Tab-separated table of C-alpha atoms and ligand atoms in Angstrom:
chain	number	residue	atom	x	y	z
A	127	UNK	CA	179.658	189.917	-50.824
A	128	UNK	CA	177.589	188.733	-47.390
A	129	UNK	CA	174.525	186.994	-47.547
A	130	UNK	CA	171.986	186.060	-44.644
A	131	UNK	CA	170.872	183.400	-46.521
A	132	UNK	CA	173.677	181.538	-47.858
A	133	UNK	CA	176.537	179.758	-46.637
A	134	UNK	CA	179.610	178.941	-49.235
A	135	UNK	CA	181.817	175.861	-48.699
A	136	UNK	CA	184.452	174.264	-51.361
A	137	UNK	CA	183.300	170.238	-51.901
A	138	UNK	CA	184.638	167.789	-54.175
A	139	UNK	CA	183.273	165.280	-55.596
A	140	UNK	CA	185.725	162.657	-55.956
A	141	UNK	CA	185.009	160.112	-58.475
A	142	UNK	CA	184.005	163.375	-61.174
A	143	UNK	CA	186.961	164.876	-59.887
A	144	UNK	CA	185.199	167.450	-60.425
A	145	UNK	CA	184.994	170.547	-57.299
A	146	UNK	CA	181.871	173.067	-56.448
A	147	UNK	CA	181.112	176.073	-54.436
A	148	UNK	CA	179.275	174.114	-51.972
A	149	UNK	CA	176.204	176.611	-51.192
A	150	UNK	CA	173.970	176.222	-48.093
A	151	UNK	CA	170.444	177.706	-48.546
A	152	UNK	CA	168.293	179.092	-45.395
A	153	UNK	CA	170.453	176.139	-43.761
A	154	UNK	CA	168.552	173.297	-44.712
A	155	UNK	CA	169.011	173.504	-48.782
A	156	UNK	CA	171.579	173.292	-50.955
A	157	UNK	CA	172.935	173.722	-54.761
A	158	UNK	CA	176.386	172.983	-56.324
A	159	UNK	CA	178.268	175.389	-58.428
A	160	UNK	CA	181.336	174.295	-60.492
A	161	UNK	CA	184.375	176.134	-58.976
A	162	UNK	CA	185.411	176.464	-62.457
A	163	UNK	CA	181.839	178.789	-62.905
A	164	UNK	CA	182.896	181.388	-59.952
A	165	UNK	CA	186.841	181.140	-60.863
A	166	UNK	CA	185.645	182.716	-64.552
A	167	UNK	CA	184.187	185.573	-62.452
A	168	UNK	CA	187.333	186.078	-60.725
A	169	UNK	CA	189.920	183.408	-60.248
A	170	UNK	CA	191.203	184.833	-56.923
A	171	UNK	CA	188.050	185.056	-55.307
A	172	UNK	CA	187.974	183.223	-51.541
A	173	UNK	CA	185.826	182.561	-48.735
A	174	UNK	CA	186.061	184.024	-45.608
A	175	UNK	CA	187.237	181.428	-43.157
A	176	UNK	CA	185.654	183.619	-39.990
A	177	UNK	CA	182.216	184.286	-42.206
A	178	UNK	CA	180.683	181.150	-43.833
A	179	UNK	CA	178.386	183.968	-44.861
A	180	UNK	CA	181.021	185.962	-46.969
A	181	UNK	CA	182.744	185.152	-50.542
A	182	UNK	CA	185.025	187.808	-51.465
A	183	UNK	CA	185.935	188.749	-54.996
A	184	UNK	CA	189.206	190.798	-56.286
A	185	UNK	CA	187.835	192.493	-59.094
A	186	UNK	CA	185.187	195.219	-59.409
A	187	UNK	CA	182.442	194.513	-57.045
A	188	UNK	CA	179.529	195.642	-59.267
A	189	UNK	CA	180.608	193.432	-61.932
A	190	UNK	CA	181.503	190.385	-59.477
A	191	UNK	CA	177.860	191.042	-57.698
A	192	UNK	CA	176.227	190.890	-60.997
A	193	UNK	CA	177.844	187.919	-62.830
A	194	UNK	CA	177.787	185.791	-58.911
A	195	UNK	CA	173.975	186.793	-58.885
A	196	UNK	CA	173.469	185.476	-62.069
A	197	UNK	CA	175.119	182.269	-61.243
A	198	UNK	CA	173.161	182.094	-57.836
A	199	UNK	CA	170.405	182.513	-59.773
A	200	UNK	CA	170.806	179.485	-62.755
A	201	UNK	CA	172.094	177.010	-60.275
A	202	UNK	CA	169.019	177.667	-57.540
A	203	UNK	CA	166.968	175.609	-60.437
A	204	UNK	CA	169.054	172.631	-58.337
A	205	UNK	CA	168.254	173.395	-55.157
A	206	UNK	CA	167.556	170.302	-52.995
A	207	UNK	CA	166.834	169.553	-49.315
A	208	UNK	CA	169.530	168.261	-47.281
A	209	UNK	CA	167.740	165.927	-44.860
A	210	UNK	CA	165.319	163.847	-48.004
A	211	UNK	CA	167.558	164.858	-51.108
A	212	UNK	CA	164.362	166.009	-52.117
A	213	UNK	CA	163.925	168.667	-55.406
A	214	UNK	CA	163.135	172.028	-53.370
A	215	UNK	CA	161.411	174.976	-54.275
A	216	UNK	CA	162.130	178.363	-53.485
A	217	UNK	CA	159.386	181.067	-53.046
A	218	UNK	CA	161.010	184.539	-53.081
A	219	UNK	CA	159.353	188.433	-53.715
A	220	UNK	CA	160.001	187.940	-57.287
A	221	UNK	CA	158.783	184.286	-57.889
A	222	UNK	CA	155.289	185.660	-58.688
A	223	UNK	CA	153.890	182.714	-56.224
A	224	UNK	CA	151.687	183.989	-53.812
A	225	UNK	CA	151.676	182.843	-49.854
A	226	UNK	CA	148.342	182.095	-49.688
A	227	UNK	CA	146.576	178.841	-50.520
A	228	UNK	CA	148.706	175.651	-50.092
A	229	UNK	CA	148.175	173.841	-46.677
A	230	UNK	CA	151.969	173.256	-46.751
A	231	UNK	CA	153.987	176.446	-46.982
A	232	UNK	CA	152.881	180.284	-46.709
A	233	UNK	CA	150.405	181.454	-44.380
A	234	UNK	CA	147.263	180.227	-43.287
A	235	UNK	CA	144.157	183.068	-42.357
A	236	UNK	CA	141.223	181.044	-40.933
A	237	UNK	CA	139.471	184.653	-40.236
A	238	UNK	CA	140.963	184.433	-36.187
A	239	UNK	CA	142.913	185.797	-33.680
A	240	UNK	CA	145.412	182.704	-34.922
A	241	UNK	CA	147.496	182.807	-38.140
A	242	UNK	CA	150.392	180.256	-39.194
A	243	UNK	CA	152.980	180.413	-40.474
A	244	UNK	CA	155.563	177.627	-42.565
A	245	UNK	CA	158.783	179.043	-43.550
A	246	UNK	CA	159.723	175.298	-44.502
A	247	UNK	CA	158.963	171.935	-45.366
A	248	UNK	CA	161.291	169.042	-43.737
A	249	UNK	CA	162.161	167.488	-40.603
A	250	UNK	CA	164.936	165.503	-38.820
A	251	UNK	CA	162.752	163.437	-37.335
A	252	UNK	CA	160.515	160.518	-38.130
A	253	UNK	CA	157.672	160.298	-35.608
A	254	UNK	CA	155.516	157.381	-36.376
A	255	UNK	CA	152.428	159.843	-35.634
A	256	UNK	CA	153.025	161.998	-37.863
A	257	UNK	CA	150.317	163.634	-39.028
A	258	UNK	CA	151.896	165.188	-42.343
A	259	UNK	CA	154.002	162.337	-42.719
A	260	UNK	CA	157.234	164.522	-42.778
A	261	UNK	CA	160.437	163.289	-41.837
A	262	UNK	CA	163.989	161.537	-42.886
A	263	UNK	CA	161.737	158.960	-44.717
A	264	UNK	CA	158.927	161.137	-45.867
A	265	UNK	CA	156.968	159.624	-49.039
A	266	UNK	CA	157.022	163.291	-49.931
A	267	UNK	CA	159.196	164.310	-53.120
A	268	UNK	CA	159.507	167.790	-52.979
A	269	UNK	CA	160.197	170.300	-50.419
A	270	UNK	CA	159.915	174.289	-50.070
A	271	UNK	CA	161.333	177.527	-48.483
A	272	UNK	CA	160.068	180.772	-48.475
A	273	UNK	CA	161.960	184.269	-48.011
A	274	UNK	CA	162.287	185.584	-44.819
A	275	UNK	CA	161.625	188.876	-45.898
A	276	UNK	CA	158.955	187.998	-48.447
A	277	UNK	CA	157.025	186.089	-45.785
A	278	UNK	CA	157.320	189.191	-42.944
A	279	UNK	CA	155.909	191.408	-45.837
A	280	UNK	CA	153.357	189.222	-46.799
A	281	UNK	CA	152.033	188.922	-42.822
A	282	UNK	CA	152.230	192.553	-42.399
A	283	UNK	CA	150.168	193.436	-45.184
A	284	UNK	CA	147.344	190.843	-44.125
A	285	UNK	CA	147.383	192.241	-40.649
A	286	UNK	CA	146.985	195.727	-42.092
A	287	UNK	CA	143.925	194.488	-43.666
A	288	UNK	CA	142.995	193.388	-40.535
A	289	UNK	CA	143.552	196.090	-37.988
A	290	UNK	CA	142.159	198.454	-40.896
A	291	UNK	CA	138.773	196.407	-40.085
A	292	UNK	CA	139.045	196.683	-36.480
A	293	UNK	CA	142.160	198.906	-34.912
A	294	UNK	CA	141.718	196.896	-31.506
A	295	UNK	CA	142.793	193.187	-33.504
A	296	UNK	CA	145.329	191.620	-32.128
A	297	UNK	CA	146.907	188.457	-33.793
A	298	UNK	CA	148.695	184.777	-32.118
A	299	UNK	CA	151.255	183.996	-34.689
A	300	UNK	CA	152.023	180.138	-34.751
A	301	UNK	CA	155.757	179.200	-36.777
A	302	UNK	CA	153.847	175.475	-37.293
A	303	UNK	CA	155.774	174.266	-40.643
A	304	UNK	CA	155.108	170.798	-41.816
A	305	UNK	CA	158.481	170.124	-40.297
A	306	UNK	CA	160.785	171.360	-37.485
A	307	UNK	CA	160.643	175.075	-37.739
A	308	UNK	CA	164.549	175.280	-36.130
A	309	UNK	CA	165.572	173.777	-39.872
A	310	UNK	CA	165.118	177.521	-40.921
A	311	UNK	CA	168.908	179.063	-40.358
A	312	UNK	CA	166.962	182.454	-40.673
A	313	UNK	CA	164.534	181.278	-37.862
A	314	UNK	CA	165.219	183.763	-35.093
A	315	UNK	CA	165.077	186.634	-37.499
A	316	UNK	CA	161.629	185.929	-38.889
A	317	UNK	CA	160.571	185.418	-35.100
A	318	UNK	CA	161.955	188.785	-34.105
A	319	UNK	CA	160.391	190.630	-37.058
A	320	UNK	CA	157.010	189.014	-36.921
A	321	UNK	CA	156.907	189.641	-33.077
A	322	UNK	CA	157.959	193.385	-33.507
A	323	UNK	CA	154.704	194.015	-35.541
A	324	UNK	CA	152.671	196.159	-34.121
A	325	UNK	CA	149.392	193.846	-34.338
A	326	UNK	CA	151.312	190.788	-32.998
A	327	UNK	CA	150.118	189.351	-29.729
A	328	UNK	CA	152.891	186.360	-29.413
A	329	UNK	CA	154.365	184.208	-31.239
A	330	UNK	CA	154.751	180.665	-30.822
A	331	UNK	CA	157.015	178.226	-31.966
A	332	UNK	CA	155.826	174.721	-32.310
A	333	UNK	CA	158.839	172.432	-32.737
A	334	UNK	CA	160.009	169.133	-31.267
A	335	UNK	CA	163.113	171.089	-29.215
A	336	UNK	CA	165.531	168.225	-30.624
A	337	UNK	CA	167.788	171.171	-32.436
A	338	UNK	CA	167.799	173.741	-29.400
A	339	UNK	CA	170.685	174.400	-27.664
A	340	UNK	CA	171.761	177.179	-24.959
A	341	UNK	CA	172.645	179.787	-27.413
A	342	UNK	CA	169.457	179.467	-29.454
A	343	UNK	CA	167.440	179.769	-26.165
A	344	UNK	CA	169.314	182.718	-24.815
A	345	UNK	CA	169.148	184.522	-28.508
A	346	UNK	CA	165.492	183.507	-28.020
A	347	UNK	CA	165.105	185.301	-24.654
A	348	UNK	CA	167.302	188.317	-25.834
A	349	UNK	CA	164.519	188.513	-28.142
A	350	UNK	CA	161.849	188.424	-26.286
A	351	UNK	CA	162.862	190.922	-23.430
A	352	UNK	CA	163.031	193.522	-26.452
A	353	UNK	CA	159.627	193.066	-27.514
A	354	UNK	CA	157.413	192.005	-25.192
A	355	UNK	CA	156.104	194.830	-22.662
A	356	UNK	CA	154.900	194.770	-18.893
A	357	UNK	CA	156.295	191.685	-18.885
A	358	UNK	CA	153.784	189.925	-21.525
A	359	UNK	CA	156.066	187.298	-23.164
A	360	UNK	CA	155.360	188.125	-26.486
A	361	UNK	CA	157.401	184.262	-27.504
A	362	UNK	CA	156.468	180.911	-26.438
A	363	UNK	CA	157.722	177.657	-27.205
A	364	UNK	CA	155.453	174.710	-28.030
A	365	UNK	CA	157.694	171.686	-26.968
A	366	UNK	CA	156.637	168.630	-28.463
A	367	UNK	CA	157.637	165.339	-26.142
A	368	UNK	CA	155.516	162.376	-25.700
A	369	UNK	CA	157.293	159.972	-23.626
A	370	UNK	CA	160.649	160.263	-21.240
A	371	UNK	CA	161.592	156.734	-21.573
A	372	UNK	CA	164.260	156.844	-24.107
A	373	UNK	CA	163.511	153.534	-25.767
A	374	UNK	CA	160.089	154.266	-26.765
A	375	UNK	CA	161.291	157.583	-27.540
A	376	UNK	CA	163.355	156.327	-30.153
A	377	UNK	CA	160.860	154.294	-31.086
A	378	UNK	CA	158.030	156.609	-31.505
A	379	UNK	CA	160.073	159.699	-32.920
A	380	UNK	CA	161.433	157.636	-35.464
A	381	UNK	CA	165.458	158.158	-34.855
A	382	UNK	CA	167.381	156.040	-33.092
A	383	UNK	CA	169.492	159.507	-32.178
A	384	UNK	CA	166.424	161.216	-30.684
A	385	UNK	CA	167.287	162.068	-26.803
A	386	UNK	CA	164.621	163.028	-24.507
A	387	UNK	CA	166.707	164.042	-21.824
A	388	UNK	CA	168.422	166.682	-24.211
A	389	UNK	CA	164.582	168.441	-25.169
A	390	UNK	CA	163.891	168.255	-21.202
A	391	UNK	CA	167.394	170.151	-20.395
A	392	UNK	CA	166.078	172.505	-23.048
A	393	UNK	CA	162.650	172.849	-21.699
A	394	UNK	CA	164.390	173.472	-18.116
A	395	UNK	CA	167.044	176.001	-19.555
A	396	UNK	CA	164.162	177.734	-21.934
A	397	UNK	CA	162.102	178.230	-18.382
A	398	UNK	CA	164.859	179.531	-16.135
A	399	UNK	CA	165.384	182.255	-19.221
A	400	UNK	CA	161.910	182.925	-19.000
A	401	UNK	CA	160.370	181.742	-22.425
A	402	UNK	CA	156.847	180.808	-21.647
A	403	UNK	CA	157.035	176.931	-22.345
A	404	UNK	CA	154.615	174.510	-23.240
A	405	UNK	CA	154.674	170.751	-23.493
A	406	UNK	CA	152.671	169.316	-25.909
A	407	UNK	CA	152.992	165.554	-26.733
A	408	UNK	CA	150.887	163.604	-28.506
A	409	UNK	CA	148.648	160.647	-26.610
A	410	UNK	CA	149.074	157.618	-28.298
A	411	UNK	CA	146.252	155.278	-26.587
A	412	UNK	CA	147.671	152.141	-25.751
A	413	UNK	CA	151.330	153.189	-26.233
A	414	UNK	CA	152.695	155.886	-24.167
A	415	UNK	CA	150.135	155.977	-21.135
A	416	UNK	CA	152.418	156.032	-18.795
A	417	UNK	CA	154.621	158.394	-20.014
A	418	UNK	CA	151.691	160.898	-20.770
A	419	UNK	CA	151.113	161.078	-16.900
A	420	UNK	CA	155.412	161.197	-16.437
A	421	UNK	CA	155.464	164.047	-18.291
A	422	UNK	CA	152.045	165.738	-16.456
A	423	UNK	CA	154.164	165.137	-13.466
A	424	UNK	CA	157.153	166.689	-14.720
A	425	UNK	CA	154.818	169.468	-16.355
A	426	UNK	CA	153.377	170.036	-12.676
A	427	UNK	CA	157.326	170.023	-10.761
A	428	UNK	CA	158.523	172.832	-13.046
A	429	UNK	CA	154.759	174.904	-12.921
A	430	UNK	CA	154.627	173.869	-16.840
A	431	UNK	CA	151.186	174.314	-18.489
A	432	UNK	CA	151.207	170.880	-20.686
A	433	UNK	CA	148.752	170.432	-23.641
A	434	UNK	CA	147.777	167.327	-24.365
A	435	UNK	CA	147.224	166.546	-28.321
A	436	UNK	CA	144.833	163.823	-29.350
A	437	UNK	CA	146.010	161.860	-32.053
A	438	UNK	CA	144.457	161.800	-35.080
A	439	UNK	CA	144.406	159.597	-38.345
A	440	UNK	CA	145.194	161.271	-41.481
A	441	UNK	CA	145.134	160.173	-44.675
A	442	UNK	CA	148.825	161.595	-45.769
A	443	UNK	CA	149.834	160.626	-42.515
A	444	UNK	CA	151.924	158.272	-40.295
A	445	UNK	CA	148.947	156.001	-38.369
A	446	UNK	CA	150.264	153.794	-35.930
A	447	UNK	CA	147.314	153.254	-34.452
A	448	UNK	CA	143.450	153.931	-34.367
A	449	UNK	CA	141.909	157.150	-33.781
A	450	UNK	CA	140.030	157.322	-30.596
A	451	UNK	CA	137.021	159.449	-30.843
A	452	UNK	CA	136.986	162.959	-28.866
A	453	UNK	CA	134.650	161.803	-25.949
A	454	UNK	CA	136.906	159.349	-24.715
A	455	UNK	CA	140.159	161.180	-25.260
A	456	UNK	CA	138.076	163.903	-22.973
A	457	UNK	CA	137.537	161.006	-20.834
A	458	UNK	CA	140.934	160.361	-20.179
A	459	UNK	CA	142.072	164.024	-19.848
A	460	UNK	CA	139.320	164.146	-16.879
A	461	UNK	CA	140.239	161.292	-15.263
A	462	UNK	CA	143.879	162.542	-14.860
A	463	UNK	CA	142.904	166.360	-14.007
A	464	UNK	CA	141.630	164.320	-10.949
A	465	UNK	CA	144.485	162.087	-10.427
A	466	UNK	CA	146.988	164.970	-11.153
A	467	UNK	CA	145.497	168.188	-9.531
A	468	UNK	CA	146.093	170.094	-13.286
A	469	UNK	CA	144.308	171.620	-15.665
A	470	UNK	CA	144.183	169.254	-18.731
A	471	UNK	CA	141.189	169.873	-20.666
A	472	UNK	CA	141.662	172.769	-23.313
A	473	UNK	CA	138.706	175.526	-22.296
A	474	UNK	CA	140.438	178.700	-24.875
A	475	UNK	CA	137.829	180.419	-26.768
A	476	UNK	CA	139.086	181.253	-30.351
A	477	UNK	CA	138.638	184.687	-31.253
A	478	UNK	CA	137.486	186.405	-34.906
A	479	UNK	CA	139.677	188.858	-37.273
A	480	UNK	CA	138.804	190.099	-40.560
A	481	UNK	CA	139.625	186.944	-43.046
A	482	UNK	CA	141.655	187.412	-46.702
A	483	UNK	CA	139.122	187.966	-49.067
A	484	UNK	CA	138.381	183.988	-50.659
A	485	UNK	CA	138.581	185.075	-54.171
A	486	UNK	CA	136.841	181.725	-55.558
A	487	UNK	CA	134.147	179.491	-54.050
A	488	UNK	CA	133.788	175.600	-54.167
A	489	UNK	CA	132.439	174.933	-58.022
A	490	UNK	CA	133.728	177.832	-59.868
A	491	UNK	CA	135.827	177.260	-62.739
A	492	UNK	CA	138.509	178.727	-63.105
A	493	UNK	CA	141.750	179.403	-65.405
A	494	UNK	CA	145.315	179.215	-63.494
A	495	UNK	CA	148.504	178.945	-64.949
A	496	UNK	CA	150.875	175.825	-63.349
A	497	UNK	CA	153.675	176.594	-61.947
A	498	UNK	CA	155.279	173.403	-60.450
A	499	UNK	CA	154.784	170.125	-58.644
A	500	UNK	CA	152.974	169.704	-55.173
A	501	UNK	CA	154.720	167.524	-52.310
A	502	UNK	CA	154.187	165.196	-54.824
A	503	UNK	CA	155.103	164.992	-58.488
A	504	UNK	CA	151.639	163.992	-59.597
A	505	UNK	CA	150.307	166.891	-57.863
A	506	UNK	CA	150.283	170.538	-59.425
A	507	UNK	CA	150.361	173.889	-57.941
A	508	UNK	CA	148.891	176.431	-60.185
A	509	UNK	CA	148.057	180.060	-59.548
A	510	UNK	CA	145.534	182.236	-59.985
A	511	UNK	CA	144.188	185.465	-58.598
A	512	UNK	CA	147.218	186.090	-56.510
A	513	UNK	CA	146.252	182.391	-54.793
A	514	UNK	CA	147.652	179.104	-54.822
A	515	UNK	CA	146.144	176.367	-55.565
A	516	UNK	CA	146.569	172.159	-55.430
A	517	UNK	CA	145.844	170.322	-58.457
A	518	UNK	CA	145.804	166.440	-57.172
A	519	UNK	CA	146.922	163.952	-59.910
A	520	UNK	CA	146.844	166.566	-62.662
A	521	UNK	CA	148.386	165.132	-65.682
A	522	UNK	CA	149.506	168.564	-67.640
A	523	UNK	CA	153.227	169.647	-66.310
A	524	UNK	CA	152.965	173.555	-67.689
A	525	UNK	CA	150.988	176.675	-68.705
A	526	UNK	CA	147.523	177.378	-68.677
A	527	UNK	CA	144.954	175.180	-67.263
A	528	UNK	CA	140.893	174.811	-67.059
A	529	UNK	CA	140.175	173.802	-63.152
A	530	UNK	CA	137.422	172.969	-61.057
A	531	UNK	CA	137.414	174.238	-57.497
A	532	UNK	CA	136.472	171.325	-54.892
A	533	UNK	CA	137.386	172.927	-51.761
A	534	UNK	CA	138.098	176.303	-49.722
A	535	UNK	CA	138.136	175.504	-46.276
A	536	UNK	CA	140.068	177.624	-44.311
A	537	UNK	CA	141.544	180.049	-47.226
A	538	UNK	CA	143.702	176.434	-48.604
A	539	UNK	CA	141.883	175.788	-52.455
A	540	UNK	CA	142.080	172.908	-53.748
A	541	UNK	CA	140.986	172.120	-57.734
A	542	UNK	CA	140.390	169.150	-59.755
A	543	UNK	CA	142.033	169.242	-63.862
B	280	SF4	S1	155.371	165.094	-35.944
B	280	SF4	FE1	156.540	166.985	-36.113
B	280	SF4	S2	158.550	166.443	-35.352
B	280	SF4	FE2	157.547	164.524	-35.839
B	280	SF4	S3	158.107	164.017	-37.955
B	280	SF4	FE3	156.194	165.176	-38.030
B	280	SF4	S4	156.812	167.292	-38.325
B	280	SF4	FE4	158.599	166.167	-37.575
């Protein structure tokens, strides 16, 4: 049996004595099954040393498919991130949990010509900006991944409803997880499907570049020379970097591993296989000045647009420093357009699409049933209406609940109990 999925490994654990069917989920996640579980199935099944992919039973394969399935299926309940050790939560076609809602994970219509998309919660780094607060040391006690394919049919059906509305709409599609989107083993597949929809303009990728490498960048640009047309890229790569000293790197990405020189090799290899690049640190007043204009240098050397990101204070957040207000961050961007001879100021005009239907409205009450915990235990996701929806600090753990909608902003609802 193959799966895209799922990786098998055999681990021991020593002081149990006790050894598992190591399985590694979407890359990122994984559960333990007793070897003793799969050896009832079959006692001769193996692994396939040349396909981490592959486990191969000896006996009849409908019987082994439907017995291993079943086991896949109990021992999922322990799924668990890799990088936090955090619980993990697995939204698939069949988990009756819709895409659309939560801030965190799904996909996010704000009625544009822009829609995201988070495959994934988690990151290997630890920037002490960090607006979600992800990271090695996230606060953050539980994590989720979605289905490649449920999350490809999901976006294809809302852009349906939106071409239906107007034929000409054409859609950016920005992979912007709360986390580092190249965590998803199944990342280049959900690229190349999204991009080959027909309604797709491009798709962007908005990661810090610490996990690229040559062969992801030239799988990347494979990709991309099948599906964009008259030379339009159709995929672009939103590079995160804020500083090329590697001291303060460290420093402000929150890893002591973290290597600037590696992300600009990639940003340099990503360019020379033509993958429209963008740099995009974040200004930290006070802290990585200098570096900003370093890297609009660099930016202007290798005819890179660079997009400057304010930073900005949030209350689940890292906040290492005070928010400057947008005048003054404007300021600054002027003042080095001048200095630098490049366009720094953002002047893009956002463009409308027909928005998911909001099915409730701040104030309504409603009755959703709770399905699990939030990124935090205290929190609740419920659903309701084929939505998701937060419960902060909700006290029941199960079942039916009476809500209160307090907000609706941009298609996310969120409910008091
Ligand atoms: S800012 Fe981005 S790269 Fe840094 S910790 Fe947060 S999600 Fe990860």
């Amino acid at each position: 049996m193959e799966f895209k999925s799922l990786e098998f490994n055999i681990s021991k654990d020593t002081e149990k004595g006790i050894e598992y069917l190591y399985v590694s989920f979407y890359g990122s996640f994984y559960f333990k099954i007793p070897l003793s579980e799969v050896r009832r199935i079959d006692k001769h099944f193996k692994l396939n040393p040349k396909n981490s992919n592959e486990i191969i039973f000896t006996i009849n394969q409908e019987k082994a498919e439907k017995k291993f399935m079943f086991l896949i299926q109990r021992f999922m309940n322990e799924l668990k991130s890799k990088i936090t050790g955090n619980k993990t939560i697995y939204l698939h076609e069949n988990s009756d949990i819709p895409l659309f809602g939560l801030q965190f994970i799904g996909i996010i219509d704000k009625g544009t010509d822009m829609i995201e998309v988070k495959p994934l919660t988690s990151c290997n780094l630890n920037c002490s900006f960090c607006s979600v607060g992800e990271g090695v040391k996230t606060r953050k006690q539980i994590d989720f991944v979605v289905e490649e394919e449920y999350l490809v049919d999901e976006l294809s059906e809302l852009l349906d409803l939106k071409v239906k509305h107007d034929p000409k709409t054409k859609i950016s599609v920005w992979i912007n997880p709360h986390g580092e989107p190249f965590l998803y083993s199944r990342l280049l597949d959900l690229v190349k499907d999204i991009a080959e929809l027909t309604a797709v303009k491009d798709v962007h990728i908005i990661t810090s570049g610490t996990l690229l490498n040559k062969k992801i960048i030239d799988d990347l640009s494979d990709i991309n020379k099948k599906v964009s047309k008259n030379k339009n890229n159709k995929l672009k790569l939103s590079i995160s970097i804020s500083t090329l000293n590697e001291k303060i790197a460290k420093k402000i990405m929150g890893l002591n591993s973290y290597d600037p020189n590696h992300v600009l090799e990639m940003i340099e290899y990503a360019t020379k296989k033509e993958i429209e690049t963008i740099i995009t640190p974040v200004y930290l007043l006070g802290v990585n000045d200098n570096d900003i204009e370093q890297l609009i240098d660099f930016s202007k050397k290798h005819k890179l647009k660079i997009s400057i990101q304010k930073f900005c204070s949030n209350k689940f957040g890292r906040n290492p420093i005070k928010e400057t207000n947008w005048e003054n961050f404007t300021e600054k961007l002027k003042e080095w357009e001048k200095l630098y001879g490049k366009e720094l100021v953002q002047t893009g005009e956002i463009g409308k699409s027909k928005e998911l239907e909001r099915p409730f409205k701040k104030d309504d009450v409603i009755q959703a049933e709770i399905k699990f915990s939030g990124r935090f235990l205290r929190d609740k996701v419920a659903v309701a209406k084929d939505r998701c929806i937060l419960i902060p600090n909700c006290q029941k753990q199960t079942g039916k609940t009476k809500a209160t909608i307090t907000s609706t902003k941009y298609g996310v609802y969120l409910a008091k109990g």
